[in-house]
Amino acid sequence: ACMDQHDTDLAAGDPPFRTVKIVEQTAPDGSAVVSYISSSCMHCENAACIDVCPIGCIQRHESGLVIYDNTECIGCRACESVCPYNAPKFRADGKMVKCDGCYIRQEHGLDPACVMVCPTKALKIALN
């Protein structure tokens, strides 16, 4: 849903905004336990990526989301170097992209695409 919402073209080198890590563990009874950890931008309250972007491409939206306009992005990767969640990704053209919380959808009263389609309702958006 996210890739559709943002016209992400994996074949052209566009990275997905959300990553899912598979963690396999062994339970005390010896059975296998598989967990999935989904992560994307956490829209940090004190987002270091905003402070380090020399062009000002990353900003705080009035909703509290950390959004971006990569029109002038120089691909310096400063945002990537300070993000503890590995949220900023870079397209083949060197421009940064990341989850923007589907802020335009939210401005129209809709949930972000990932929240809307999550079959277990595990994904939520909670802003200050």
CSV table of N, CA, C and O in Angstrom, one decimal:
chain,number,residue,atom,x,y,z
A,1,ALA,N,0.8,-1.2,0.0
A,1,ALA,CA,0.0,0.0,0.0
A,1,ALA,C,0.9,1.3,0.0
A,1,ALA,O,0.6,2.2,-0.7
A,2,CYS,N,1.9,1.2,0.8
A,2,CYS,CA,2.8,2.4,0.8
A,2,CYS,C,3.5,2.6,-0.5
A,2,CYS,O,3.6,3.7,-1.0
A,3,MET,N,4.0,1.5,-1.1
A,3,MET,CA,4.7,1.6,-2.4
A,3,MET,C,3.7,2.1,-3.5
A,3,MET,O,4.1,2.9,-4.3
A,4,ASP,N,2.5,1.7,-3.4
A,4,ASP,CA,1.5,2.2,-4.4
A,4,ASP,C,1.2,3.7,-4.1
A,4,ASP,O,1.1,4.5,-5.0
A,5,GLN,N,1.0,4.0,-2.9
A,5,GLN,CA,0.7,5.4,-2.5
A,5,GLN,C,1.8,6.4,-3.0
A,5,GLN,O,1.5,7.5,-3.4
A,6,HIS,N,3.0,6.0,-2.9
A,6,HIS,CA,4.2,6.8,-3.2
A,6,HIS,C,4.8,6.5,-4.6
A,6,HIS,O,5.9,7.0,-4.8
A,7,ASP,N,4.1,5.7,-5.4
A,7,ASP,CA,4.6,5.4,-6.7
A,7,ASP,C,6.1,4.8,-6.6
A,7,ASP,O,6.9,5.2,-7.4
A,8,THR,N,6.3,4.0,-5.7
A,8,THR,CA,7.7,3.4,-5.5
A,8,THR,C,7.9,2.3,-6.6
A,8,THR,O,7.1,1.4,-6.8
A,9,ASP,N,9.0,2.5,-7.3
A,9,ASP,CA,9.3,1.5,-8.4
A,9,ASP,C,10.6,0.8,-8.0
A,9,ASP,O,11.7,1.3,-8.2
A,10,LEU,N,10.4,-0.4,-7.4
A,10,LEU,CA,11.6,-1.2,-6.9
A,10,LEU,C,12.5,-1.5,-8.1
A,10,LEU,O,13.7,-1.5,-7.9
A,11,ALA,N,11.9,-1.8,-9.2
A,11,ALA,CA,12.7,-2.2,-10.4
A,11,ALA,C,13.6,-1.0,-10.9
A,11,ALA,O,14.7,-1.3,-11.4
A,12,ALA,N,13.2,0.2,-10.6
A,12,ALA,CA,14.0,1.4,-11.0
A,12,ALA,C,15.0,1.8,-9.9
A,12,ALA,O,15.7,2.8,-10.1
A,13,GLY,N,15.0,1.1,-8.8
A,13,GLY,CA,15.9,1.4,-7.7
A,13,GLY,C,15.3,2.2,-6.6
A,13,GLY,O,16.1,2.6,-5.7
A,14,ASP,N,14.0,2.4,-6.6
A,14,ASP,CA,13.4,3.1,-5.5
A,14,ASP,C,13.4,2.2,-4.3
A,14,ASP,O,12.9,1.0,-4.4
A,15,PRO,N,13.8,2.6,-3.1
A,15,PRO,CA,13.7,1.8,-1.9
A,15,PRO,C,12.4,1.9,-1.3
A,15,PRO,O,11.7,2.9,-1.3
A,16,PRO,N,12.0,0.8,-0.6
A,16,PRO,CA,10.7,0.9,0.2
A,16,PRO,C,10.9,1.7,1.4
A,16,PRO,O,12.0,1.8,2.0
A,17,PHE,N,9.9,2.4,1.9
A,17,PHE,CA,9.9,3.2,3.1
A,17,PHE,C,9.9,2.4,4.4
A,17,PHE,O,10.3,2.8,5.4
A,18,ARG,N,9.3,1.2,4.3
A,18,ARG,CA,9.1,0.4,5.5
A,18,ARG,C,9.9,-0.9,5.2
A,18,ARG,O,9.9,-1.4,4.2
A,19,THR,N,10.6,-1.3,6.3
A,19,THR,CA,11.4,-2.6,6.2
A,19,THR,C,10.8,-3.5,7.2
A,19,THR,O,10.3,-3.1,8.3
A,20,VAL,N,10.8,-4.8,6.9
A,20,VAL,CA,10.3,-5.8,7.8
A,20,VAL,C,11.5,-6.8,8.0
A,20,VAL,O,12.0,-7.4,7.1
A,21,LYS,N,11.8,-6.9,9.3
A,21,LYS,CA,12.9,-7.8,9.7
A,21,LYS,C,12.3,-9.1,10.2
A,21,LYS,O,11.3,-9.0,11.0
A,22,ILE,N,12.8,-10.2,9.8
A,22,ILE,CA,12.3,-11.5,10.3
A,22,ILE,C,13.3,-12.0,11.4
A,22,ILE,O,14.5,-12.1,11.2
A,23,VAL,N,12.7,-12.3,12.6
A,23,VAL,CA,13.5,-12.7,13.7
A,23,VAL,C,13.1,-14.1,14.1
A,23,VAL,O,11.9,-14.3,14.5
A,24,GLU,N,14.0,-15.0,14.0
A,24,GLU,CA,13.7,-16.4,14.4
A,24,GLU,C,14.4,-16.8,15.7
A,24,GLU,O,15.5,-16.5,15.8
A,25,GLN,N,13.6,-17.3,16.6
A,25,GLN,CA,14.1,-17.7,17.9
A,25,GLN,C,13.6,-19.1,18.3
A,25,GLN,O,12.7,-19.6,17.7
A,26,THR,N,14.2,-19.6,19.3
A,26,THR,CA,13.8,-20.9,19.8
A,26,THR,C,13.1,-20.7,21.1
A,26,THR,O,13.7,-20.1,22.0
A,27,ALA,N,11.9,-21.2,21.3
A,27,ALA,CA,11.1,-21.1,22.5
A,27,ALA,C,11.7,-22.1,23.5
A,27,ALA,O,12.5,-23.0,23.1
A,28,PRO,N,11.5,-21.9,24.8
A,28,PRO,CA,12.0,-22.8,25.8
A,28,PRO,C,11.6,-24.3,25.6
A,28,PRO,O,12.4,-25.2,25.9
A,29,ASP,N,10.5,-24.5,24.9
A,29,ASP,CA,10.1,-25.9,24.6
A,29,ASP,C,10.8,-26.4,23.3
A,29,ASP,O,10.5,-27.6,22.9
A,30,GLY,N,11.6,-25.6,22.7
A,30,GLY,CA,12.4,-26.1,21.5
A,30,GLY,C,11.7,-25.8,20.2
A,30,GLY,O,12.3,-26.0,19.2
A,31,SER,N,10.5,-25.2,20.3
A,31,SER,CA,9.8,-24.9,19.0
A,31,SER,C,10.3,-23.6,18.5
A,31,SER,O,10.9,-22.7,19.2
A,32,ALA,N,10.1,-23.4,17.2
A,32,ALA,CA,10.6,-22.2,16.5
A,32,ALA,C,9.5,-21.1,16.7
A,32,ALA,O,8.3,-21.4,16.5
A,33,VAL,N,10.0,-19.9,17.0
A,33,VAL,CA,9.1,-18.8,17.1
A,33,VAL,C,9.6,-17.7,16.1
A,33,VAL,O,10.8,-17.4,16.1
A,34,VAL,N,8.7,-17.3,15.2
A,34,VAL,CA,9.1,-16.3,14.2
A,34,VAL,C,8.4,-15.0,14.5
A,34,VAL,O,7.1,-15.0,14.7
A,35,SER,N,9.1,-13.9,14.5
A,35,SER,CA,8.5,-12.6,14.8
A,35,SER,C,8.9,-11.7,13.6
A,35,SER,O,9.9,-11.9,12.9
A,36,TYR,N,8.0,-10.8,13.3
A,36,TYR,CA,8.3,-9.8,12.3
A,36,TYR,C,8.3,-8.4,12.9
A,36,TYR,O,7.4,-8.0,13.6
A,37,ILE,N,9.4,-7.7,12.6
A,37,ILE,CA,9.5,-6.4,13.1
A,37,ILE,C,9.5,-5.4,12.0
A,37,ILE,O,10.4,-5.4,11.1
A,38,SER,N,8.4,-4.6,11.9
A,38,SER,CA,8.2,-3.6,10.9
A,38,SER,C,8.7,-2.3,11.4
A,38,SER,O,8.3,-1.9,12.5
A,39,SER,N,9.5,-1.6,10.5
A,39,SER,CA,10.0,-0.3,11.0
A,39,SER,C,10.0,0.7,9.8
A,39,SER,O,10.2,0.3,8.6
A,40,SER,N,9.9,1.9,10.1
A,40,SER,CA,10.0,3.0,9.2
A,40,SER,C,10.4,4.2,10.0
A,40,SER,O,10.7,4.1,11.1
A,41,CYS,N,10.2,5.4,9.4
A,41,CYS,CA,10.5,6.6,10.1
A,41,CYS,C,9.6,6.7,11.4
A,41,CYS,O,8.4,6.5,11.4
A,42,MET,N,10.2,7.1,12.5
A,42,MET,CA,9.5,7.2,13.8
A,42,MET,C,9.0,8.6,14.0
A,42,MET,O,8.4,8.9,15.1
A,43,HIS,N,9.3,9.5,13.1
A,43,HIS,CA,8.9,10.9,13.2
A,43,HIS,C,9.2,11.5,14.6
A,43,HIS,O,8.4,12.0,15.4
A,44,CYS,N,10.5,11.3,15.0
A,44,CYS,CA,11.1,11.7,16.3
A,44,CYS,C,10.7,13.1,16.7
A,44,CYS,O,10.7,14.0,15.9
A,45,GLU,N,10.5,13.2,18.0
A,45,GLU,CA,10.2,14.5,18.6
A,45,GLU,C,11.4,15.5,18.4
A,45,GLU,O,11.2,16.6,18.0
A,46,ASN,N,12.6,15.0,18.6
A,46,ASN,CA,13.8,15.7,18.4
A,46,ASN,C,14.6,15.1,17.2
A,46,ASN,O,15.6,14.5,17.4
A,47,ALA,N,14.0,15.2,16.0
A,47,ALA,CA,14.6,14.6,14.9
A,47,ALA,C,15.9,15.2,14.4
A,47,ALA,O,15.9,16.3,13.9
A,48,ALA,N,16.9,14.4,14.6
A,48,ALA,CA,18.3,14.9,14.3
A,48,ALA,C,18.4,15.1,12.7
A,48,ALA,O,19.2,16.0,12.3
A,49,CYS,N,17.6,14.4,12.0
A,49,CYS,CA,17.7,14.5,10.5
A,49,CYS,C,17.3,16.0,10.1
A,49,CYS,O,17.9,16.5,9.1
A,50,ILE,N,16.4,16.6,10.8
A,50,ILE,CA,16.0,17.9,10.4
A,50,ILE,C,17.2,18.9,10.6
A,50,ILE,O,17.4,19.7,9.8
A,51,ASP,N,17.9,18.7,11.7
A,51,ASP,CA,19.0,19.6,12.1
A,51,ASP,C,20.2,19.5,11.2
A,51,ASP,O,20.9,20.4,10.9
A,52,VAL,N,20.4,18.3,10.7
A,52,VAL,CA,21.7,18.1,9.9
A,52,VAL,C,21.5,18.3,8.4
A,52,VAL,O,22.5,18.4,7.7
A,53,CYS,N,20.3,18.4,7.9
A,53,CYS,CA,20.1,18.6,6.5
A,53,CYS,C,20.6,20.0,6.1
A,53,CYS,O,20.0,21.0,6.5
A,54,PRO,N,21.7,20.1,5.3
A,54,PRO,CA,22.2,21.4,5.0
A,54,PRO,C,21.3,22.2,4.0
A,54,PRO,O,21.5,23.4,3.9
A,55,ILE,N,20.4,21.6,3.4
A,55,ILE,CA,19.5,22.2,2.4
A,55,ILE,C,18.2,22.6,3.0
A,55,ILE,O,17.5,23.4,2.5
A,56,GLY,N,17.8,21.9,4.1
A,56,GLY,CA,16.5,22.1,4.7
A,56,GLY,C,15.4,21.3,4.1
A,56,GLY,O,14.2,21.7,4.1
A,57,CYS,N,15.8,20.2,3.5
A,57,CYS,CA,14.8,19.4,2.8
A,57,CYS,C,13.8,18.7,3.8
A,57,CYS,O,12.7,18.3,3.4
A,58,ILE,N,14.3,18.5,5.0
A,58,ILE,CA,13.5,17.8,6.0
A,58,ILE,C,13.0,18.8,7.0
A,58,ILE,O,13.7,19.6,7.5
A,59,GLN,N,11.7,18.7,7.2
A,59,GLN,CA,11.0,19.7,8.1
A,59,GLN,C,9.9,19.0,8.9
A,59,GLN,O,9.5,17.9,8.6
A,60,ARG,N,9.5,19.7,10.0
A,60,ARG,CA,8.4,19.3,10.8
A,60,ARG,C,7.1,19.9,10.3
A,60,ARG,O,7.0,21.0,10.1
A,61,HIS,N,6.2,19.0,10.0
A,61,HIS,CA,4.9,19.4,9.5
A,61,HIS,C,4.0,19.9,10.7
A,61,HIS,O,4.3,19.5,11.8
A,62,GLU,N,3.1,20.7,10.5
A,62,GLU,CA,2.2,21.2,11.6
A,62,GLU,C,1.6,20.0,12.4
A,62,GLU,O,1.2,20.2,13.5
A,63,SER,N,1.4,18.9,11.8
A,63,SER,CA,0.8,17.7,12.4
A,63,SER,C,1.8,17.0,13.4
A,63,SER,O,1.4,16.2,14.2
A,64,GLY,N,3.1,17.4,13.2
A,64,GLY,CA,4.1,16.7,14.0
A,64,GLY,C,4.9,15.7,13.2
A,64,GLY,O,6.0,15.3,13.7
A,65,LEU,N,4.5,15.4,12.1
A,65,LEU,CA,5.2,14.4,11.2
A,65,LEU,C,6.5,15.1,10.7
A,65,LEU,O,6.5,16.3,10.5
A,66,VAL,N,7.5,14.3,10.5
A,66,VAL,CA,8.7,14.7,9.8
A,66,VAL,C,8.6,14.4,8.4
A,66,VAL,O,8.5,13.3,7.9
A,67,ILE,N,8.5,15.5,7.6
A,67,ILE,CA,8.3,15.4,6.1
A,67,ILE,C,9.5,15.9,5.4
A,67,ILE,O,10.4,16.5,6.0
A,68,TYR,N,9.4,15.7,4.1
A,68,TYR,CA,10.6,16.1,3.3
A,68,TYR,C,10.1,16.6,1.9
A,68,TYR,O,9.1,16.3,1.4
A,69,ASP,N,11.0,17.5,1.3
A,69,ASP,CA,10.8,17.9,-0.1
A,69,ASP,C,12.2,17.7,-0.6
A,69,ASP,O,13.1,18.5,-0.4
A,70,ASN,N,12.4,16.6,-1.4
A,70,ASN,CA,13.7,16.3,-1.9
A,70,ASN,C,14.1,17.0,-3.2
A,70,ASN,O,15.1,16.7,-3.8
A,71,THR,N,13.4,18.0,-3.6
A,71,THR,CA,13.6,18.7,-4.8
A,71,THR,C,15.1,19.2,-4.9
A,71,THR,O,15.7,19.1,-5.9
A,72,GLU,N,15.6,19.7,-3.8
A,72,GLU,CA,16.9,20.3,-3.7
A,72,GLU,C,17.9,19.4,-3.1
A,72,GLU,O,19.1,19.8,-2.8
A,73,CYS,N,17.5,18.2,-2.7
A,73,CYS,CA,18.4,17.2,-2.0
A,73,CYS,C,19.7,17.0,-2.8
A,73,CYS,O,19.7,16.8,-4.0
A,74,ILE,N,20.8,17.1,-2.1
A,74,ILE,CA,22.1,17.0,-2.7
A,74,ILE,C,22.7,15.6,-2.5
A,74,ILE,O,23.8,15.3,-2.9
A,75,GLY,N,22.0,14.7,-1.8
A,75,GLY,CA,22.4,13.3,-1.6
A,75,GLY,C,23.6,13.2,-0.7
A,75,GLY,O,24.4,12.3,-0.8
A,76,CYS,N,23.7,14.1,0.3
A,76,CYS,CA,24.9,14.1,1.2
A,76,CYS,C,24.8,13.0,2.2
A,76,CYS,O,25.8,12.6,2.8
A,77,ARG,N,23.7,12.5,2.4
A,77,ARG,CA,23.4,11.4,3.4
A,77,ARG,C,23.6,11.7,4.8
A,77,ARG,O,23.8,10.9,5.7
A,78,ALA,N,23.7,13.0,5.2
A,78,ALA,CA,23.8,13.4,6.5
A,78,ALA,C,22.6,12.9,7.4
A,78,ALA,O,22.8,12.5,8.5
A,79,CYS,N,21.4,13.0,6.8
A,79,CYS,CA,20.2,12.5,7.5
A,79,CYS,C,20.4,11.0,7.8
A,79,CYS,O,20.0,10.6,8.9
A,80,GLU,N,20.9,10.3,6.9
A,80,GLU,CA,21.0,8.8,7.1
A,80,GLU,C,22.0,8.5,8.2
A,80,GLU,O,21.8,7.6,9.0
A,81,SER,N,23.0,9.3,8.3
A,81,SER,CA,24.1,9.1,9.3
A,81,SER,C,23.6,9.3,10.7
A,81,SER,O,24.2,8.8,11.7
A,82,VAL,N,22.6,10.1,10.9
A,82,VAL,CA,22.1,10.4,12.3
A,82,VAL,C,20.9,9.7,12.7
A,82,VAL,O,20.4,9.7,13.8
A,83,CYS,N,20.2,9.0,11.7
A,83,CYS,CA,18.9,8.4,12.0
A,83,CYS,C,19.2,7.0,12.7
A,83,CYS,O,19.7,6.1,12.1
A,84,PRO,N,18.7,6.9,13.9
A,84,PRO,CA,18.8,5.6,14.6
A,84,PRO,C,17.9,4.5,14.1
A,84,PRO,O,18.1,3.3,14.4
A,85,TYR,N,17.0,4.8,13.2
A,85,TYR,CA,16.0,3.9,12.7
A,85,TYR,C,16.3,3.5,11.2
A,85,TYR,O,15.5,2.8,10.6
A,86,ASN,N,17.3,4.1,10.6
A,86,ASN,CA,17.7,3.8,9.2
A,86,ASN,C,16.5,4.1,8.3
A,86,ASN,O,16.2,3.4,7.4
A,87,ALA,N,15.8,5.2,8.6
A,87,ALA,CA,14.6,5.6,7.9
A,87,ALA,C,14.9,6.3,6.5
A,87,ALA,O,14.3,6.0,5.5
A,88,PRO,N,15.9,7.2,6.5
A,88,PRO,CA,16.1,7.9,5.2
A,88,PRO,C,16.7,6.8,4.2
A,88,PRO,O,17.7,6.1,4.6
A,89,LYS,N,16.2,6.8,3.1
A,89,LYS,CA,16.6,5.9,2.0
A,89,LYS,C,17.0,6.7,0.8
A,89,LYS,O,16.5,7.8,0.7
A,90,PHE,N,17.8,6.2,-0.1
A,90,PHE,CA,18.2,7.0,-1.3
A,90,PHE,C,17.8,6.2,-2.6
A,90,PHE,O,18.1,5.1,-2.7
A,91,ARG,N,17.2,7.0,-3.4
A,91,ARG,CA,16.8,6.4,-4.8
A,91,ARG,C,18.0,6.4,-5.6
A,91,ARG,O,19.1,6.9,-5.3
A,92,ALA,N,17.9,5.7,-6.8
A,92,ALA,CA,19.0,5.6,-7.7
A,92,ALA,C,19.6,6.9,-8.1
A,92,ALA,O,20.7,7.1,-8.4
A,93,ASP,N,18.7,8.0,-8.1
A,93,ASP,CA,19.1,9.3,-8.5
A,93,ASP,C,19.8,10.1,-7.4
A,93,ASP,O,20.2,11.2,-7.6
A,94,GLY,N,20.0,9.4,-6.2
A,94,GLY,CA,20.7,10.0,-5.1
A,94,GLY,C,19.8,10.9,-4.2
A,94,GLY,O,20.3,11.4,-3.2
A,95,LYS,N,18.6,11.0,-4.5
A,95,LYS,CA,17.7,11.8,-3.7
A,95,LYS,C,17.1,11.0,-2.5
A,95,LYS,O,16.8,9.8,-2.7
A,96,MET,N,17.0,11.6,-1.4
A,96,MET,CA,16.5,11.0,-0.2
A,96,MET,C,15.0,10.8,-0.2
A,96,MET,O,14.3,11.7,-0.7
A,97,VAL,N,14.5,9.7,0.2
A,97,VAL,CA,13.0,9.5,0.4
A,97,VAL,C,12.9,8.8,1.8
A,97,VAL,O,13.8,8.2,2.3
A,98,LYS,N,11.7,8.9,2.4
A,98,LYS,CA,11.4,8.3,3.6
A,98,LYS,C,9.9,8.3,3.9
A,98,LYS,O,9.2,9.0,3.2
A,99,CYS,N,9.4,7.6,4.9
A,99,CYS,CA,8.0,7.7,5.2
A,99,CYS,C,7.7,9.1,5.6
A,99,CYS,O,8.4,9.8,6.4
A,100,ASP,N,6.6,9.6,5.1
A,100,ASP,CA,6.1,11.0,5.4
A,100,ASP,C,4.8,10.9,6.2
A,100,ASP,O,4.1,11.9,6.4
A,101,GLY,N,4.5,9.7,6.7
A,101,GLY,CA,3.2,9.5,7.4
A,101,GLY,C,2.0,9.7,6.6
A,101,GLY,O,0.9,9.8,7.2
A,102,CYS,N,2.1,9.7,5.3
A,102,CYS,CA,1.0,10.0,4.4
A,102,CYS,C,0.3,11.2,4.9
A,102,CYS,O,-1.0,11.2,5.0
A,103,TYR,N,1.0,12.3,5.2
A,103,TYR,CA,0.5,13.5,5.8
A,103,TYR,C,-0.7,14.1,4.9
A,103,TYR,O,-1.6,14.6,5.4
A,104,ILE,N,-0.6,13.9,3.6
A,104,ILE,CA,-1.6,14.4,2.7
A,104,ILE,C,-2.9,13.6,2.9
A,104,ILE,O,-4.0,14.2,3.0
A,105,ARG,N,-2.8,12.3,3.0
A,105,ARG,CA,-4.0,11.5,3.3
A,105,ARG,C,-4.6,11.9,4.7
A,105,ARG,O,-5.8,12.0,4.8
A,106,GLN,N,-3.7,12.1,5.7
A,106,GLN,CA,-4.2,12.5,7.0
A,106,GLN,C,-4.9,13.8,7.0
A,106,GLN,O,-5.9,14.0,7.7
A,107,GLU,N,-4.4,14.8,6.2
A,107,GLU,CA,-5.0,16.1,6.1
A,107,GLU,C,-6.5,16.0,5.5
A,107,GLU,O,-7.3,16.8,5.8
A,108,HIS,N,-6.7,14.9,4.8
A,108,HIS,CA,-8.1,14.6,4.3
A,108,HIS,C,-8.9,13.6,5.1
A,108,HIS,O,-9.8,13.0,4.7
A,109,GLY,N,-8.4,13.4,6.4
A,109,GLY,CA,-9.1,12.5,7.3
A,109,GLY,C,-8.9,11.0,7.1
A,109,GLY,O,-9.6,10.2,7.6
A,110,LEU,N,-7.9,10.6,6.3
A,110,LEU,CA,-7.6,9.2,6.0
A,110,LEU,C,-6.4,8.7,6.8
A,110,LEU,O,-5.5,9.5,7.1
A,111,ASP,N,-6.4,7.4,7.1
A,111,ASP,CA,-5.2,6.8,7.7
A,111,ASP,C,-4.1,6.7,6.7
A,111,ASP,O,-4.3,6.7,5.5
A,112,PRO,N,-2.9,6.7,7.2
A,112,PRO,CA,-1.8,6.4,6.3
A,112,PRO,C,-2.0,5.0,5.6
A,112,PRO,O,-2.7,4.2,6.1
A,113,ALA,N,-1.5,4.9,4.4
A,113,ALA,CA,-1.7,3.6,3.6
A,113,ALA,C,-1.4,2.4,4.4
A,113,ALA,O,-2.2,1.4,4.3
A,114,CYS,N,-0.3,2.3,5.1
A,114,CYS,CA,0.1,1.1,5.8
A,114,CYS,C,-0.8,0.8,6.9
A,114,CYS,O,-1.2,-0.4,7.2
A,115,VAL,N,-1.3,1.8,7.6
A,115,VAL,CA,-2.3,1.6,8.7
A,115,VAL,C,-3.6,1.1,8.2
A,115,VAL,O,-4.2,0.2,8.7
A,116,MET,N,-4.0,1.7,7.0
A,116,MET,CA,-5.3,1.3,6.4
A,116,MET,C,-5.3,-0.2,6.1
A,116,MET,O,-6.3,-0.9,6.2
A,117,VAL,N,-4.2,-0.7,5.5
A,117,VAL,CA,-4.3,-2.1,5.0
A,117,VAL,C,-3.7,-3.1,6.0
A,117,VAL,O,-3.7,-4.3,5.7
A,118,CYS,N,-3.2,-2.7,7.1
A,118,CYS,CA,-2.6,-3.7,8.1
A,118,CYS,C,-3.7,-4.7,8.6
A,118,CYS,O,-4.6,-4.3,9.2
A,119,PRO,N,-3.5,-6.0,8.2
A,119,PRO,CA,-4.6,-6.9,8.5
A,119,PRO,C,-4.8,-7.2,10.0
A,119,PRO,O,-5.9,-7.6,10.4
A,120,THR,N,-3.7,-7.0,10.8
A,120,THR,CA,-3.9,-7.3,12.2
A,120,THR,C,-4.1,-6.0,13.0
A,120,THR,O,-4.2,-6.1,14.2
A,121,LYS,N,-4.1,-4.9,12.3
A,121,LYS,CA,-4.2,-3.6,13.0
A,121,LYS,C,-3.1,-3.3,14.0
A,121,LYS,O,-3.2,-2.5,14.9
A,122,ALA,N,-1.9,-3.9,13.7
A,122,ALA,CA,-0.7,-3.7,14.5
A,122,ALA,C,-0.1,-2.3,14.2
A,122,ALA,O,0.6,-1.8,15.1
A,123,LEU,N,-0.3,-1.7,13.1
A,123,LEU,CA,0.2,-0.4,12.7
A,123,LEU,C,-0.7,0.7,13.1
A,123,LEU,O,-1.9,0.6,12.8
A,124,LYS,N,-0.2,1.7,13.8
A,124,LYS,CA,-1.0,2.8,14.2
A,124,LYS,C,-0.2,4.1,14.0
A,124,LYS,O,1.0,4.0,13.9
A,125,ILE,N,-0.9,5.2,14.0
A,125,ILE,CA,-0.2,6.5,13.9
A,125,ILE,C,-0.6,7.3,15.1
A,125,ILE,O,-1.8,7.4,15.4
A,126,ALA,N,0.4,7.7,15.9
A,126,ALA,CA,0.1,8.5,17.1
A,126,ALA,C,1.0,9.7,17.2
A,126,ALA,O,2.2,9.5,17.3
A,127,LEU,N,0.4,10.8,17.1
A,127,LEU,CA,1.3,12.0,17.1
A,127,LEU,C,0.9,12.9,18.3
A,127,LEU,O,-0.2,12.7,18.9
A,128,ASN,N,1.8,13.8,18.7
A,128,ASN,CA,1.5,14.7,19.8
A,128,ASN,C,0.4,15.6,19.5
A,128,ASN,O,0.1,16.1,18.5
